[in-house]
Coordinates of C-alpha atoms in Angstrom, one line a residue:
M1070 CA -5.2 0.9 -23.1
R1071 CA -2.5 1.0 -20.4
E1072 CA 0.8 -0.6 -21.6
W1073 CA 1.5 -4.0 -19.9
W1074 CA 5.0 -3.0 -18.8
R1075 CA 4.0 -0.1 -16.7
D1076 CA 2.6 -2.4 -13.9
A1077 CA 4.9 -5.3 -14.5
V1078 CA 7.1 -7.2 -12.1
I1079 CA 10.0 -8.6 -14.1
Y1080 CA 11.9 -11.7 -13.0
Q1081 CA 15.6 -11.8 -14.0
I1082 CA 17.0 -15.1 -15.0
Y1083 CA 20.8 -15.6 -15.2
P1084 CA 20.8 -18.6 -17.7
R1085 CA 24.2 -20.0 -16.6
S1086 CA 22.9 -20.5 -13.0
F1087 CA 19.1 -21.2 -13.3
Q1088 CA 18.8 -24.9 -14.3
D1089 CA 21.2 -27.3 -15.9
D1090 CA 19.3 -30.0 -17.9
T1091 CA 22.4 -31.4 -19.7
G1092 CA 24.5 -32.3 -16.7
N1093 CA 27.5 -30.2 -17.7
G1094 CA 27.3 -28.0 -14.7
T1095 CA 26.0 -24.9 -16.6
G1096 CA 22.4 -23.8 -16.9
D1097 CA 20.7 -23.9 -20.3
L1098 CA 17.6 -22.8 -22.1
K1099 CA 15.8 -26.2 -21.8
G1100 CA 16.4 -26.0 -18.0
I1101 CA 14.9 -22.5 -17.9
T1102 CA 11.8 -23.7 -19.9
R1103 CA 11.3 -26.6 -17.4
R1104 CA 11.4 -24.3 -14.4
L1105 CA 9.1 -21.5 -15.8
D1106 CA 6.1 -22.8 -13.8
H1107 CA 7.9 -21.7 -10.6
V1108 CA 8.4 -18.3 -12.1
A1109 CA 4.8 -18.0 -13.1
S1110 CA 3.7 -19.1 -9.6
L1111 CA 5.2 -15.9 -8.2
G1112 CA 2.7 -13.8 -10.0
V1113 CA 5.3 -11.9 -12.1
D1114 CA 4.5 -10.6 -15.5
A1115 CA 7.8 -11.1 -17.5
I1116 CA 11.2 -12.7 -17.5
W1117 CA 14.4 -11.0 -18.4
L1118 CA 17.1 -13.3 -19.8
S1119 CA 20.7 -12.3 -19.3
P1120 CA 22.9 -13.0 -22.4
F1121 CA 22.7 -16.4 -24.0
F1122 CA 24.3 -15.4 -27.3
T1123 CA 27.5 -16.8 -28.9
S1124 CA 30.4 -15.5 -26.9
P1125 CA 34.0 -16.4 -25.8
D1126 CA 32.6 -15.7 -22.2
R1127 CA 35.4 -13.5 -21.1
D1128 CA 32.7 -11.4 -19.3
M1129 CA 30.1 -14.2 -18.9
G1130 CA 28.3 -13.5 -22.2
Y1131 CA 28.5 -9.7 -22.1
D1132 CA 31.1 -10.0 -24.8
V1133 CA 29.0 -11.1 -27.8
S1134 CA 30.6 -12.5 -30.9
D1135 CA 27.3 -13.3 -32.7
Y1136 CA 24.2 -11.2 -31.9
T1137 CA 21.8 -13.5 -33.7
N1138 CA 22.7 -17.0 -32.4
V1139 CA 22.6 -19.0 -29.2
S1140 CA 25.7 -20.1 -27.5
E1141 CA 26.2 -23.9 -27.7
L1142 CA 26.6 -23.7 -24.0
Y1143 CA 22.9 -22.9 -23.6
G1144 CA 21.3 -24.7 -26.6
D1145 CA 20.2 -23.5 -30.0
L1146 CA 17.5 -21.3 -31.6
A1147 CA 15.0 -24.1 -31.5
D1148 CA 15.4 -24.2 -27.7
F1149 CA 15.0 -20.5 -27.5
D1150 CA 11.8 -20.6 -29.6
A1151 CA 10.4 -23.4 -27.3
L1152 CA 11.2 -21.2 -24.2
V1153 CA 9.4 -18.2 -25.7
A1154 CA 6.4 -20.4 -26.5
R1155 CA 6.2 -21.9 -23.0
A1156 CA 6.6 -18.5 -21.4
H1157 CA 3.8 -17.0 -23.5
A1158 CA 1.6 -20.0 -22.7
L1159 CA 2.1 -19.2 -19.0
G1160 CA 1.3 -15.6 -19.5
L1161 CA 4.9 -14.4 -19.2
K1162 CA 6.4 -11.8 -21.5
V1163 CA 10.0 -12.4 -22.6
I1164 CA 12.7 -9.7 -22.4
I1165 CA 16.2 -10.4 -23.6
D1166 CA 19.5 -8.6 -22.9
Q1167 CA 21.1 -6.5 -25.7
V1168 CA 24.8 -5.8 -25.2
L1169 CA 25.2 -3.2 -27.9
S1170 CA 27.8 -0.7 -26.6
H1171 CA 30.6 -3.2 -27.3
T1172 CA 31.3 -6.6 -28.9
S1173 CA 33.7 -9.3 -28.2
D1174 CA 37.1 -8.9 -29.9
Q1175 CA 36.2 -12.2 -31.6
H1176 CA 33.2 -10.7 -33.4
P1177 CA 33.7 -10.7 -37.2
W1178 CA 33.1 -7.0 -37.2
F1179 CA 36.1 -6.3 -35.0
T1180 CA 38.3 -8.8 -36.8
E1181 CA 37.7 -6.9 -40.0
S1182 CA 37.9 -3.5 -38.4
R1183 CA 41.4 -4.1 -36.8
A1184 CA 42.8 -5.5 -40.1
S1185 CA 43.5 -2.1 -41.6
R1186 CA 42.6 1.6 -41.5
T1187 CA 40.9 1.4 -44.9
N1188 CA 38.6 -1.6 -44.8
E1189 CA 34.8 -1.3 -44.9
K1190 CA 34.5 -1.6 -41.1
A1191 CA 37.6 0.4 -40.3
D1192 CA 35.4 3.0 -38.6
W1193 CA 33.0 0.7 -36.8
Y1194 CA 34.9 0.8 -33.5
V1195 CA 36.5 3.7 -31.6
W1196 CA 40.1 4.0 -32.9
A1197 CA 42.5 6.8 -32.1
D1198 CA 46.2 7.6 -32.7
P1199 CA 48.7 7.5 -29.9
Q1200 CA 50.0 10.7 -28.4
Q1201 CA 53.4 11.7 -29.6
D1202 CA 55.0 9.9 -26.7
G1203 CA 53.1 6.7 -27.5
T1204 CA 50.7 7.0 -24.6
P1205 CA 46.9 6.5 -25.0
P1206 CA 44.8 9.3 -26.6
N1207 CA 43.4 10.6 -23.3
N1208 CA 42.9 9.7 -19.6
W1209 CA 39.8 7.6 -19.9
L1210 CA 39.7 4.6 -17.7
S1211 CA 38.2 1.1 -17.9
I1212 CA 35.6 0.1 -15.3
F1213 CA 37.5 -3.2 -14.9
G1214 CA 40.8 -1.4 -14.2
G1215 CA 43.6 0.4 -16.1
S1216 CA 43.3 2.5 -19.2
A1217 CA 40.2 2.4 -21.5
W1218 CA 42.6 2.2 -24.4
Q1219 CA 44.4 -0.9 -25.9
F1220 CA 47.1 -0.6 -28.5
D1221 CA 46.7 -2.7 -31.6
T1222 CA 49.9 -3.4 -33.6
R1223 CA 48.0 -4.0 -36.9
R1224 CA 46.7 -0.5 -37.2
K1225 CA 49.2 1.1 -34.9
Q1226 CA 46.3 2.8 -33.1
Y1227 CA 44.5 2.4 -29.8
Y1228 CA 40.9 1.1 -29.6
M1229 CA 38.6 2.0 -26.8
H1230 CA 37.1 -0.4 -24.3
N1231 CA 35.1 0.7 -21.3
F1232 CA 35.3 -2.8 -19.9
L1233 CA 37.7 -5.6 -20.7
T1234 CA 40.3 -5.2 -23.5
E1235 CA 38.4 -8.1 -25.1
Q1236 CA 35.3 -5.9 -25.3
P1237 CA 36.1 -3.1 -27.9
D1238 CA 33.5 -0.3 -28.0
L1239 CA 31.5 0.2 -31.1
N1240 CA 31.5 3.7 -32.8
F1241 CA 27.9 5.0 -32.6
H1242 CA 28.9 8.1 -34.5
N1243 CA 28.9 5.8 -37.5
T1244 CA 25.3 5.4 -38.7
E1245 CA 26.2 2.0 -40.4
V1246 CA 26.9 0.6 -36.9
V1247 CA 23.5 1.7 -35.6
D1248 CA 21.9 0.3 -38.7
A1249 CA 23.6 -3.1 -38.2
L1250 CA 22.6 -3.2 -34.5
L1251 CA 19.0 -2.4 -35.3
D1252 CA 19.0 -5.3 -37.7
T1253 CA 20.1 -7.6 -34.9
M1254 CA 17.3 -6.3 -32.7
R1255 CA 14.8 -6.8 -35.5
F1256 CA 15.9 -10.4 -35.7
W1257 CA 14.7 -11.1 -32.1
L1258 CA 11.6 -9.0 -32.4
E1259 CA 10.6 -11.2 -35.4
R1260 CA 11.2 -14.2 -33.2
G1261 CA 8.6 -13.0 -30.7
V1262 CA 10.5 -11.4 -27.9
D1263 CA 8.4 -8.8 -26.0
G1264 CA 11.2 -6.4 -25.2
F1265 CA 14.9 -5.6 -24.6
R1266 CA 17.0 -4.9 -21.6
L1267 CA 19.7 -2.5 -22.9
D1268 CA 23.0 -3.1 -21.2
T1269 CA 25.0 0.1 -20.3
V1270 CA 22.6 2.2 -22.3
N1271 CA 24.4 5.5 -21.6
F1272 CA 27.7 4.2 -22.8
Y1273 CA 26.8 4.1 -26.5
V1274 CA 28.2 7.5 -27.7
H1275 CA 31.6 8.9 -26.8
D1276 CA 32.9 12.5 -27.1
K1277 CA 34.2 12.8 -30.6
K1278 CA 37.0 15.2 -29.5
L1279 CA 38.2 12.7 -27.0
R1280 CA 38.5 15.3 -24.2
N1281 CA 40.0 14.2 -20.9
N1282 CA 37.5 13.5 -18.1
P1283 CA 38.0 15.8 -15.1
P1284 CA 38.5 14.4 -11.6
S1285 CA 35.5 13.5 -9.5
E1286 CA 35.0 15.1 -6.1
W1287 CA 36.3 12.2 -4.0
T1288 CA 37.6 12.7 -0.5
A1289 CA 39.1 9.2 0.1
F1290 CA 40.6 7.7 -3.0
P1291 CA 38.2 4.9 -4.2
N1292 CA 39.1 1.3 -4.5
N1293 CA 38.5 1.5 -8.2
P1294 CA 40.4 4.4 -9.9
Y1295 CA 37.5 4.7 -12.4
E1296 CA 35.5 6.4 -9.7
A1297 CA 38.1 9.1 -9.3
Q1298 CA 37.0 10.6 -12.6
D1299 CA 33.8 12.3 -13.6
Q1300 CA 33.0 10.6 -16.9
I1301 CA 31.5 13.6 -18.6
Y1302 CA 33.1 12.8 -22.0
S1303 CA 33.5 9.0 -22.1
K1304 CA 29.7 8.3 -21.7
T1305 CA 26.2 9.9 -21.4
Q1306 CA 26.7 12.1 -24.4
P1307 CA 23.8 14.2 -25.9
E1308 CA 24.0 12.2 -29.1
N1309 CA 23.0 9.1 -27.2
L1310 CA 19.4 10.4 -27.3
D1311 CA 19.3 10.1 -31.1
V1312 CA 20.4 6.5 -30.9
L1313 CA 17.6 5.8 -28.4
R1314 CA 15.1 7.5 -30.7
R1315 CA 16.1 5.2 -33.6
M1316 CA 15.7 2.1 -31.3
R1317 CA 12.3 3.3 -30.2
A1318 CA 11.2 3.8 -33.8
L1319 CA 12.1 0.2 -34.4
T1320 CA 10.2 -1.3 -31.4
D1321 CA 7.2 0.9 -32.1
Q1322 CA 6.8 -1.0 -35.4
Y1323 CA 5.8 -4.0 -33.3
A1324 CA 2.8 -4.2 -31.0
A1325 CA 3.3 -4.1 -27.2
R1326 CA 7.1 -4.2 -27.2
M1327 CA 9.3 -2.3 -24.8
M1328 CA 12.9 -1.4 -23.9
V1329 CA 14.3 -0.9 -20.4
G1330 CA 17.8 0.7 -20.2
E1331 CA 20.5 0.2 -17.6
V1332 CA 22.0 3.5 -16.7
G1333 CA 25.6 3.4 -15.4
E1334 CA 26.1 6.7 -13.6
M1335 CA 26.9 7.9 -10.0
G1336 CA 25.0 9.8 -7.4
N1337 CA 21.8 11.8 -8.2
R1338 CA 23.0 11.9 -11.8
Q1339 CA 21.9 8.3 -12.4
V1340 CA 18.3 9.0 -11.5
E1341 CA 18.4 12.2 -13.5
V1342 CA 19.6 10.3 -16.6
M1343 CA 16.8 7.7 -16.0
G1344 CA 14.4 10.6 -16.3
E1345 CA 16.1 12.1 -19.3
Y1346 CA 16.1 8.8 -21.2
T1347 CA 12.4 8.0 -20.5
E1348 CA 10.6 11.4 -20.7
G1349 CA 8.3 11.7 -23.7
D1350 CA 7.3 8.8 -26.0
D1351 CA 10.3 8.7 -28.4
K1352 CA 13.1 7.1 -26.3
L1353 CA 13.2 4.3 -23.7
H1354 CA 10.0 3.0 -22.3
M1355 CA 11.7 2.9 -18.9
A1356 CA 15.1 2.8 -17.3
Y1357 CA 16.9 1.6 -14.1
S1358 CA 20.1 2.5 -12.4
F1359 CA 22.3 1.3 -9.6
A1360 CA 20.6 3.8 -7.2
M1361 CA 18.8 1.2 -5.2
L1362 CA 21.4 -1.5 -5.8
S1363 CA 23.7 0.1 -3.2
H1364 CA 24.3 -0.3 0.5
D1365 CA 22.2 2.7 1.3
H1366 CA 19.2 1.4 3.2
T1367 CA 17.8 4.6 4.6
A1368 CA 14.4 6.2 4.3
R1369 CA 16.0 9.3 3.0
H1370 CA 17.7 7.5 0.2
F1371 CA 14.6 5.6 -1.1
R1372 CA 12.5 8.8 -0.9
N1373 CA 15.2 10.8 -2.7
C1374 CA 15.4 8.4 -5.5
I1375 CA 11.7 8.4 -6.2
E1376 CA 11.2 12.2 -5.7
T1377 CA 14.2 13.0 -7.9
F1378 CA 12.8 10.9 -10.7
Q1379 CA 9.3 12.4 -10.3
K1380 CA 10.7 15.9 -10.4
R1381 CA 13.1 15.3 -13.3
A1382 CA 10.7 13.4 -15.5
P1383 CA 7.0 13.5 -14.5
D1384 CA 6.1 11.8 -17.7
G1385 CA 9.0 9.3 -17.7
W1386 CA 8.9 5.8 -16.2
P1387 CA 11.3 4.2 -13.7
S1388 CA 12.2 0.6 -13.0
W1389 CA 13.3 -0.2 -9.5
S1390 CA 15.1 -3.3 -8.2
F1391 CA 17.3 -4.2 -5.2
S1392 CA 19.4 -7.0 -6.6
N1393 CA 20.7 -8.3 -9.9
H1394 CA 23.7 -10.2 -11.4
D1395 CA 26.1 -7.3 -10.9
V1396 CA 25.8 -6.5 -7.2
Q1397 CA 25.9 -8.2 -3.8
R1398 CA 22.5 -9.6 -2.9
H1399 CA 20.5 -7.1 -1.0
V1400 CA 19.7 -9.4 1.9
T1401 CA 23.4 -9.6 2.6
R1402 CA 23.9 -5.9 2.0
W1403 CA 21.2 -4.7 4.3
T1404 CA 21.1 -7.3 7.1
P1405 CA 23.3 -6.2 10.1
E1406 CA 25.7 -8.7 11.5
G1407 CA 23.7 -11.2 13.5
G1408 CA 20.4 -9.8 12.2
D1409 CA 17.4 -11.6 10.8
S1410 CA 18.0 -12.0 7.1
D1411 CA 14.5 -13.5 6.5
A1412 CA 12.9 -10.4 8.1
V1413 CA 15.0 -8.2 5.7
A1414 CA 14.0 -10.3 2.7
K1415 CA 10.3 -10.1 3.6
Q1416 CA 10.3 -6.4 4.2
S1417 CA 12.2 -5.9 0.9
I1418 CA 9.5 -7.2 -1.3
A1419 CA 6.8 -5.3 0.6
L1420 CA 8.9 -2.2 0.2
L1421 CA 9.6 -2.7 -3.5
T1422 CA 5.9 -3.4 -4.3
S1423 CA 5.0 -0.1 -2.7
F1424 CA 7.0 1.9 -5.2
P1425 CA 5.6 3.5 -8.3
G1426 CA 7.0 2.2 -11.6
T1427 CA 8.0 -1.2 -13.0
L1428 CA 9.7 -3.6 -10.6
G1429 CA 12.5 -6.1 -11.0
I1430 CA 13.5 -9.1 -8.9
F1431 CA 16.5 -11.4 -9.4
Q1432 CA 16.4 -15.1 -9.3
G1433 CA 16.7 -16.5 -5.8
E1434 CA 15.7 -13.3 -4.1
E1435 CA 12.2 -14.8 -3.6
L1436 CA 13.9 -17.4 -1.4
G1437 CA 15.7 -14.7 0.7
Q1438 CA 18.9 -15.9 -0.9
T1439 CA 22.1 -14.5 0.6
E1440 CA 25.5 -13.8 -1.1
T1441 CA 27.7 -16.9 -1.4
D1442 CA 31.2 -16.6 0.1
I1443 CA 33.4 -17.3 -2.9
L1444 CA 37.0 -18.3 -2.3
F1445 CA 39.8 -17.1 -4.5
E1446 CA 40.3 -20.5 -6.1
E1447 CA 36.6 -20.6 -6.9
L1448 CA 36.5 -17.4 -8.9
Q1449 CA 34.9 -17.3 -12.3
D1450 CA 34.4 -13.5 -12.6
T1451 CA 38.0 -12.8 -13.5
A1452 CA 37.1 -9.4 -15.0
N1453 CA 37.3 -8.0 -11.5
I1454 CA 40.2 -10.0 -10.2
D1455 CA 42.5 -7.0 -9.9
F1456 CA 40.3 -5.6 -7.1
W1457 CA 40.4 -8.8 -5.0
P1458 CA 40.0 -9.1 -2.0
E1459 CA 38.6 -5.6 -1.3
Y1460 CA 36.0 -6.4 -4.0
K1461 CA 35.4 -10.0 -4.5
G1462 CA 33.6 -9.7 -7.8
R1463 CA 30.1 -10.8 -8.9
D1464 CA 30.3 -14.5 -8.5
G1465 CA 28.7 -14.4 -5.0
C1466 CA 25.3 -13.3 -6.4
R1467 CA 25.5 -15.6 -9.5
T1468 CA 25.7 -19.0 -7.8
P1469 CA 23.1 -21.6 -9.0
M1470 CA 19.5 -21.4 -8.2
V1471 CA 18.5 -23.9 -5.4
W1472 CA 15.5 -26.1 -6.0
N1473 CA 15.7 -29.1 -3.8
A1474 CA 17.4 -28.9 -0.4
V1475 CA 18.3 -32.6 -0.2
A1476 CA 19.3 -33.2 -3.9
P1477 CA 22.9 -33.0 -5.1
N1478 CA 23.7 -29.4 -5.9
A1479 CA 20.3 -28.4 -4.6
G1480 CA 18.7 -29.8 -7.8
F1481 CA 20.6 -27.4 -10.1
S1482 CA 22.8 -30.0 -11.9
T1483 CA 23.8 -33.6 -11.8
G1484 CA 27.3 -32.5 -12.8
T1485 CA 29.8 -30.2 -11.1
P1486 CA 28.3 -26.7 -11.1
W1487 CA 30.3 -23.9 -12.6
L1488 CA 30.0 -22.1 -9.3
P1489 CA 29.6 -24.0 -6.0
V1490 CA 26.3 -24.6 -4.3
K1491 CA 27.1 -24.2 -0.6
P1492 CA 25.0 -25.4 2.4
E1493 CA 24.0 -21.9 3.5
Q1494 CA 22.4 -21.3 0.1
A1495 CA 21.0 -24.9 -0.4
A1496 CA 19.1 -24.5 2.9
R1497 CA 16.9 -21.8 1.3
A1498 CA 15.8 -24.1 -1.6
V1499 CA 12.3 -23.9 -3.1
S1500 CA 11.5 -27.3 -1.6
A1501 CA 12.3 -26.1 1.9
Q1502 CA 9.8 -23.1 1.6
E1503 CA 7.0 -24.4 -0.6
G1504 CA 3.8 -24.7 1.4
K1505 CA 5.0 -22.7 4.4
N1506 CA 2.9 -19.6 5.0
D1507 CA 5.6 -17.9 7.0
S1508 CA 8.4 -18.4 4.4
V1509 CA 10.1 -15.7 2.3
L1510 CA 8.7 -17.4 -0.8
A1511 CA 5.1 -17.1 0.5
T1512 CA 5.7 -13.4 1.4
Y1513 CA 6.9 -12.7 -2.2
R1514 CA 3.8 -14.3 -3.6
S1515 CA 1.5 -12.5 -1.3
A1516 CA 3.2 -9.1 -1.8
I1517 CA 3.1 -9.3 -5.6
A1518 CA -0.6 -10.5 -5.4
F1519 CA -1.5 -7.6 -3.2
R1520 CA 0.1 -5.1 -5.6
K1521 CA -1.8 -6.6 -8.4
A1522 CA -5.1 -6.4 -6.5
R1523 CA -4.7 -2.8 -5.4
E1524 CA -4.9 0.0 -8.0
E1525 CA -3.4 2.4 -5.5
L1526 CA -0.1 0.5 -5.8
R1527 CA -0.2 0.0 -9.5
L1528 CA -1.8 3.3 -10.7
G1529 CA -1.7 5.7 -7.8
T1530 CA 0.1 8.9 -7.2
T1531 CA 2.9 8.9 -4.7
S1532 CA 3.7 11.1 -1.7
F1533 CA 5.6 10.6 1.6
H1534 CA 5.0 11.1 5.3
D1535 CA 7.7 13.1 6.9
L1536 CA 8.9 10.5 9.3
P1537 CA 12.3 10.4 11.1
E1538 CA 14.8 7.7 10.3
P1539 CA 14.6 4.7 10.3
L1540 CA 11.0 5.0 9.3
L1541 CA 9.7 5.3 5.7
G1542 CA 6.1 6.2 5.1
I1543 CA 5.0 6.1 1.4
R1544 CA 1.4 7.0 0.5
R1545 CA -0.2 5.8 -2.8
S1546 CA -3.5 7.3 -3.8
H1547 CA -5.9 6.5 -6.6
A1548 CA -9.6 7.1 -7.3
G1549 CA -10.4 8.4 -3.8
R1550 CA -8.6 5.5 -2.0
A1551 CA -5.3 5.6 -0.3
L1552 CA -2.7 3.1 1.1
T1553 CA 0.2 4.1 3.3
G1554 CA 3.1 1.7 3.5
L1555 CA 5.1 1.9 6.7
F1556 CA 8.6 0.4 6.9
N1557 CA 11.0 0.1 9.8
L1558 CA 14.4 0.1 8.1
S1559 CA 16.3 -1.0 11.2
D1560 CA 16.8 -3.8 13.7
T1561 CA 15.3 -1.8 16.5
P1562 CA 11.5 -2.0 17.1
Q1563 CA 9.6 1.2 16.4
V1564 CA 6.2 2.4 17.7
L1565 CA 4.0 5.1 16.0
D1566 CA 0.9 6.8 17.4
I1567 CA -1.9 6.9 14.9
S1568 CA -4.8 9.3 14.7
G1569 CA -7.4 9.3 12.0
T1570 CA -9.1 6.3 10.3
A1571 CA -6.7 3.5 9.4
T1572 CA -6.9 -0.3 9.2
L1573 CA -4.3 -2.9 8.4
A1574 CA -4.4 -4.2 4.8
G1575 CA -2.3 -6.7 3.0
P1576 CA 0.9 -8.6 4.1
A1577 CA 2.4 -7.2 7.3
Q1578 CA 5.0 -7.8 10.0
A1579 CA 3.4 -5.5 12.5
S1580 CA 0.6 -5.1 15.1
M1581 CA -1.9 -2.3 15.7
S1582 CA -3.9 -1.6 18.8
N1583 CA -5.0 1.3 21.0
G1584 CA -4.1 3.9 18.5
Q1585 CA -0.6 2.6 18.0
I1586 CA 1.2 0.5 15.4
S1587 CA 4.2 -1.5 16.5
L1588 CA 6.8 -2.4 13.9
P1589 CA 9.4 -5.0 14.9
A1590 CA 12.9 -5.1 13.5
F1591 CA 12.5 -4.7 9.8
G1592 CA 8.8 -4.7 10.2
F1593 CA 6.3 -3.4 7.7
A1594 CA 2.6 -2.8 7.2
Y1595 CA 0.1 -1.2 4.8
L1596 CA -2.6 1.0 6.3
E1597 CA -5.8 1.6 4.4
E1598 CA -6.7 5.2 5.2
D1599 CA -9.1 8.0 4.2
G1600 CA -6.8 11.0 4.1
T1601 CA -7.1 11.9 7.7
L1602 CA -4.2 9.8 8.9
S1603 CA -1.6 11.4 11.2
L1604 CA 1.4 9.6 12.6
A1605 CA 3.4 10.6 15.6
K1606 CA 6.8 9.5 17.0
E1607 CA 8.8 11.0 19.8
D1608 CA 6.5 14.0 20.2
E1609 CA 6.6 14.7 16.5
T1610 CA 3.3 14.8 14.6
V1611 CA 3.2 14.1 10.9
D1612 CA 0.1 14.6 8.8
A1613 CA -0.6 12.6 5.7

């Protein structure tokens, strides 16, 4: 039987911003449970919950101080159990974040580890002696700025932190650490979760020799110095695969469970690592990267991502998404100034559902939600404050979900929201789009339903038409049937000549007549064809 996750559309929920049912301005588990009917109405298969664990919240929950409990901010374990039960009743699987590469510096493990060099957990984190002149052990940098090493006066050593100084990295070379983390994963599997999203999955293991990272091949110095290094030693080590195998062995003890890993790499390397981590049946079930979470909105880019993965890991499995809690919302990234953001939003879900693999959508994207303009005094994501204003952090994509356009705070909270709900975002509320066939919300539902109804899109092989920019033509074939998705990735109308047998199928923003298909700005269409389809533009003929 085909595994459920291979065809899944996964809906990411950021608990802090989904629904506040206590009136304190912060979302909670009860609020999520109350709003699950909306999620189910989209036709998605699963939800992914960003961290809700006990945490000091220096990095909004990605600094965990208790892996097996719920933060009081969000509720308690009973609330979590009720959420899982309601999701399952609606036919939704539940995937939860696991932030395992590092803990909070308030975690009892770290409190013990930093107390001395001889205690039972002394080697649970990455500790190293200073160099003779007192400087850090090597040149590794933190993603959030500065050195990846913080000096601790108790041990008179440095500890490693790939992120904030309050997020010390665990030592995965120590098998006791891996054993303890597997126990925390088992806790949630026993509670009925259907899978895990593994944060920064390639950051687990570091180079034991602590060798310096070489410089990257930059031409203009990047805004973040982290990108000036090629992190060949501080992450993505060969031993990482052994950790993934142990995790897979655990999840395989439970029926129909899965793991999806977040790969934090750059360039083509990120897609290659996705393949490496998912090939075979003994590591991750699937992986995603930031490859499609960038500003690159070209046919060449999308095609290269998919073809690179297929070449690198023909038996691996990708997960693709355009937005999440870490990046600017894709509608804002990809809409040119003065452009039609709704057209971009509608095309985006049609484009995503044409891709092979598992798909992810981020809360609010089904509304065509745009990035909120956050003022300096409104900042909550202080982890990135050193890069302001060139990089304004992640708050703009994390603002509250909008439910009712005329209610205070768009129905998110009766209190003061932790991040503001501004008029531009409130105008896109669910209530303003429900029942409107031409809305972004309706397009999301129809595109997801079309994917579910067509085996070509869920099960089919993938090839591409050799079309010039800004046109992408992706062909999905299965059991003697074929669909070609056509996408105009620009704000300029495009016309293609068609020869062969082809008819429009599924959701479309296009028209076809007299052997031509016209794609408006950010238009799209699916063509049902028999293998004889040829497309021509500007005197260039392209066969299927």
